[in-house]
XYZ file of C-alpha atoms in Angstrom:
295
model
C 101.235 -38.315 4.058
C 101.038 -34.665 5.159
C 99.676 -33.683 1.809
C 96.949 -36.307 2.084
C 95.901 -35.051 5.521
C 95.845 -31.477 4.273
C 93.597 -32.442 1.362
C 91.200 -34.262 3.693
C 91.042 -31.240 6.008
C 90.238 -28.889 3.121
C 87.428 -31.161 1.948
C 85.971 -31.194 5.458
C 86.065 -27.395 5.692
C 84.426 -26.959 2.276
C 81.709 -29.467 3.131
C 81.029 -27.706 6.420
C 80.616 -24.328 4.656
C 78.188 -25.829 2.136
C 76.086 -27.386 4.917
C 75.966 -24.054 6.764
C 74.695 -22.261 3.651
C 71.982 -24.879 3.196
C 70.990 -24.522 6.849
C 70.755 -20.726 6.572
C 68.707 -21.027 3.373
C 66.330 -23.505 5.015
C 66.003 -21.250 8.067
C 65.159 -18.252 5.841
C 62.466 -20.261 4.021
C 61.030 -21.392 7.350
C 60.858 -17.785 8.570
C 59.050 -16.688 5.388
C 56.565 -19.554 5.718
C 55.937 -18.604 9.367
C 55.243 -14.970 8.364
C 52.766 -16.128 5.697
C 51.129 -18.461 8.212
C 50.752 -15.656 10.782
C 49.198 -13.366 8.146
C 46.788 -16.095 7.042
C 45.732 -16.637 10.646
C 45.165 -12.901 11.144
C 43.091 -12.721 7.942
C 41.046 -15.736 9.088
C 40.409 -14.148 12.501
C 39.307 -10.881 10.833
C 36.981 -12.806 8.506
C 35.513 -14.724 11.451
C 34.916 -11.438 13.287
C 33.111 -9.848 10.337
C 31.038 -13.005 9.795
C 30.006 -12.981 13.449
C 28.958 -9.330 13.143
C 26.821 -10.055 10.067
C 25.228 -13.031 11.792
C 24.360 -10.866 14.795
C 22.747 -8.264 12.509
C 20.762 -10.986 10.754
C 19.542 -12.447 14.062
C 18.455 -9.035 15.338
C 16.503 -8.316 12.145
C 14.909 -11.776 12.195
C 13.807 -11.212 15.798
C 12.355 -7.834 14.845
C 10.531 -9.387 11.883
C 9.104 -12.160 14.086
C 7.810 -9.554 16.530
C 6.100 -7.581 13.753
C 4.533 -10.750 12.350
C 3.117 -11.522 15.787
C 1.622 -8.027 16.022
C 0.137 -8.370 12.539
C -1.476 -11.690 13.460
C -2.918 -10.119 16.606
C -4.459 -7.262 14.570
C -5.955 -9.700 12.072
C -7.501 -11.695 14.895
C -9.018 -8.507 16.312
C -10.482 -7.626 12.908
C -12.002 -11.107 12.547
C -13.494 -10.833 16.029
C -15.045 -7.450 15.200
C -16.496 -8.790 11.949
C -18.161 -11.692 13.755
C -19.620 -9.345 16.375
C -20.781 -6.997 13.627
C -22.666 -9.772 11.844
C -24.342 -10.845 15.090
C -25.319 -7.254 15.761
C -26.876 -6.896 12.319
C -28.882 -10.093 12.825
C -30.221 -8.775 16.095
C -31.053 -5.357 14.656
C -33.206 -6.918 11.982
C -35.488 -8.253 14.731
C -35.900 -4.906 16.470
C -38.824 -2.938 15.098
C -37.771 0.147 17.077
C -34.840 0.733 14.749
C -35.801 2.728 11.736
C -34.709 1.789 8.252
C -32.485 4.875 8.018
C -30.826 4.052 11.336
C -30.178 0.488 10.247
C -28.623 1.644 6.970
C -26.446 4.133 8.849
C -25.186 1.412 11.155
C -24.512 -0.879 8.223
C -22.448 1.847 6.544
C -20.482 2.387 9.752
C -19.783 -1.325 10.021
C -18.741 -1.463 6.362
C -16.361 1.448 7.013
C -14.892 -0.438 9.993
C -14.322 -3.447 7.757
C -12.609 -1.194 5.187
C -10.400 0.279 7.910
C -9.449 -3.220 8.988
C -8.358 -3.971 5.428
C -6.305 -0.761 5.362
C -4.617 -1.736 8.647
C -3.648 -5.119 7.216
C -2.313 -3.517 4.024
C -0.343 -0.958 6.022
C 1.206 -3.627 8.222
C 2.139 -5.688 5.177
C 3.809 -2.619 3.662
C 5.739 -1.933 6.872
C 6.795 -5.577 7.027
C 7.965 -5.425 3.405
C 9.927 -2.211 4.072
C 11.636 -3.738 7.126
C 12.579 -6.840 5.133
C 13.971 -4.632 2.356
C 16.022 -2.609 4.859
C 17.459 -5.796 6.381
C 18.471 -7.114 2.964
C 20.001 -3.747 1.996
C 22.076 -3.514 5.187
C 23.390 -7.066 4.899
C 24.264 -6.688 1.202
C 25.958 -3.320 1.759
C 28.020 -4.609 4.691
C 29.012 -7.693 2.726
C 29.991 -5.639 -0.328
C 31.955 -3.080 1.756
C 33.519 -5.560 4.198
C 37.036 -4.594 3.059
C 36.469 -0.856 3.673
C 37.463 0.733 6.994
C 34.653 1.538 9.439
C 36.163 5.021 9.730
C 35.449 5.622 6.034
C 32.012 3.985 5.723
C 29.278 3.492 8.327
C 25.973 1.696 7.636
C 22.966 1.893 9.956
C 19.160 1.999 10.067
C 17.580 5.131 11.568
C 13.899 6.088 11.597
C 13.044 3.206 9.307
C 15.541 4.053 6.519
C 19.091 2.948 5.685
C 21.959 5.443 6.078
C 25.343 4.985 4.343
C 27.712 7.597 5.793
C 30.915 8.296 3.786
C 33.765 10.245 5.396
C 35.002 13.365 3.605
C 38.661 12.346 3.992
C 37.922 9.324 1.780
C 35.808 11.236 -0.754
C 37.397 14.672 -1.080
C 40.465 16.771 -0.486
C 40.074 19.552 2.073
C 37.697 22.244 0.840
C 37.141 20.439 -2.485
C 34.079 18.842 -4.088
C 36.078 16.738 -6.578
C 35.827 13.037 -5.716
C 39.104 11.210 -5.098
C 39.957 8.353 -7.467
C 40.296 5.927 -4.564
C 36.730 6.691 -3.415
C 35.265 5.646 -6.760
C 35.781 1.977 -5.861
C 33.549 2.411 -2.811
C 30.912 4.317 -4.809
C 30.897 1.600 -7.479
C 30.061 -1.031 -4.835
C 27.295 1.127 -3.367
C 25.920 1.800 -6.876
C 25.716 -1.928 -7.630
C 23.446 -2.451 -4.600
C 21.350 0.614 -5.515
C 20.893 -0.703 -9.056
C 19.779 -4.088 -7.712
C 16.852 -2.486 -5.837
C 14.789 -0.415 -8.279
C 11.936 0.214 -5.784
C 13.964 2.548 -3.566
C 14.747 6.242 -3.747
C 18.072 7.852 -2.849
C 18.651 11.071 -0.915
C 22.250 12.314 -0.898
C 23.112 14.826 1.847
C 26.372 16.741 2.236
C 27.550 17.762 5.742
C 30.463 19.906 6.951
C 31.928 21.042 10.254
C 31.556 24.628 11.510
C 34.967 25.919 10.401
C 34.242 28.866 8.034
C 35.254 28.572 4.395
C 35.129 31.040 1.520
C 36.913 30.772 -1.845
C 36.374 31.987 -5.374
C 34.322 28.823 -6.046
C 32.711 28.145 -2.633
C 30.761 30.795 -0.736
C 30.413 28.956 2.590
C 29.992 25.533 4.217
C 26.427 25.261 2.985
C 27.594 25.808 -0.557
C 30.357 23.207 -0.143
C 27.965 20.598 1.259
C 25.613 21.001 -1.722
C 28.456 20.766 -4.235
C 29.749 17.588 -2.587
C 26.285 15.983 -2.618
C 25.754 16.766 -6.298
C 29.262 15.493 -7.082
C 28.414 12.111 -5.521
C 25.046 12.004 -7.324
C 26.679 12.866 -10.648
C 29.291 10.107 -10.202
C 26.625 7.506 -9.351
C 24.670 8.543 -12.446
C 27.360 8.999 -15.087
C 29.890 6.341 -14.068
C 27.720 3.643 -12.515
C 24.307 4.004 -14.169
C 22.100 4.932 -11.199
C 18.943 6.534 -12.605
C 18.931 10.284 -11.845
C 15.136 10.302 -11.398
C 15.641 8.231 -8.226
C 18.147 10.647 -6.648
C 17.842 13.879 -4.681
C 21.011 15.833 -3.815
C 21.140 18.475 -1.095
C 23.375 20.053 1.511
C 22.998 20.465 5.277
C 26.128 22.511 5.768
C 27.205 22.597 9.407
C 23.642 22.585 10.763
C 23.069 18.868 11.431
C 26.262 17.635 13.142
C 26.613 14.110 14.529
C 28.544 15.429 17.530
C 29.612 18.797 18.896
C 32.257 20.600 16.820
C 34.532 21.010 19.849
C 37.575 18.958 18.782
C 39.416 17.887 15.646
C 38.180 14.242 15.840
C 34.589 15.414 16.287
C 34.828 17.842 13.376
C 36.158 14.981 11.259
C 33.069 12.892 12.152
C 30.774 15.746 11.125
C 32.389 16.142 7.703
C 30.551 13.443 5.762
C 28.247 12.664 2.847
C 25.231 10.480 3.634
C 23.399 8.296 1.119
C 19.909 7.805 2.584
C 17.961 4.906 1.060
C 14.160 5.072 1.386
C 11.110 3.280 -0.058
C 9.150 5.124 -2.726
C 7.071 7.351 -0.483
C 4.245 7.952 -2.966
C 3.475 4.220 -3.051
C 3.756 3.960 0.720
C 1.435 6.879 1.538
C -1.176 5.717 -0.972
C -2.114 3.160 1.694
C -3.572 6.015 3.760
C -5.722 7.201 0.840
C -7.208 4.076 -0.825
C -8.791 6.081 -3.667
C -5.497 7.755 -4.650
C -4.643 7.258 -8.281
C -8.104 5.897 -9.172
């Protein structure tokens, strides 16, 4: 009898140990699932935040475009009004014998010139509208393509009617070097894809440094370093990612165009950057001011 009770007790203990192991295993799996769930929620919140930012940018650009369209319509209405008044004036002049033939011809030429100027105004406004639409598309595509890159490494904005892509030097280069880091090539490849999608734009690449002096056997000063860094970026865009060199200009600003004062380490870090400035083809744009250009 004692032996039977002892056997039953041992079975109970063994069963209890097995159940405890299963419980611990289940608890571990539940913890892992909870961690994955928390990460998924964080990723979803970050995605929602970026989507909201892009939507806000799109709304602002659409509002700006609507405003410019309204101004363009107002100018066209003014031109139509002037043309109607001009025609009435010509009809009246034909009945006035006091106006000489030469005077009438002179007035007609002046009115024809006004009509030509009205056409130039419409063409210029259409060009500006096209450029603004292009800038909006560029900004949205760049932000979408670089959504996974830290804002500290890449900043995208529109200033003075052109798109600026500012790349931090800590992402691109080692201190005092103009050799591009391997990790930065992923970012440049994404920028190059957008640049290759828009053939009607030109690209100005500017290197910038802080005001801390530098002099080595390969670099004379900060100005020299900024130029070398700009040409290094241009060369990478050309040779690795197929951006046409005829569209690019590379230059250096040295320490002479800082974003902020060079009075602290964080500020100096902001000033050390390479900017890719995307502009329309200026020769085509300025031809609107000289209608006979190229004829």
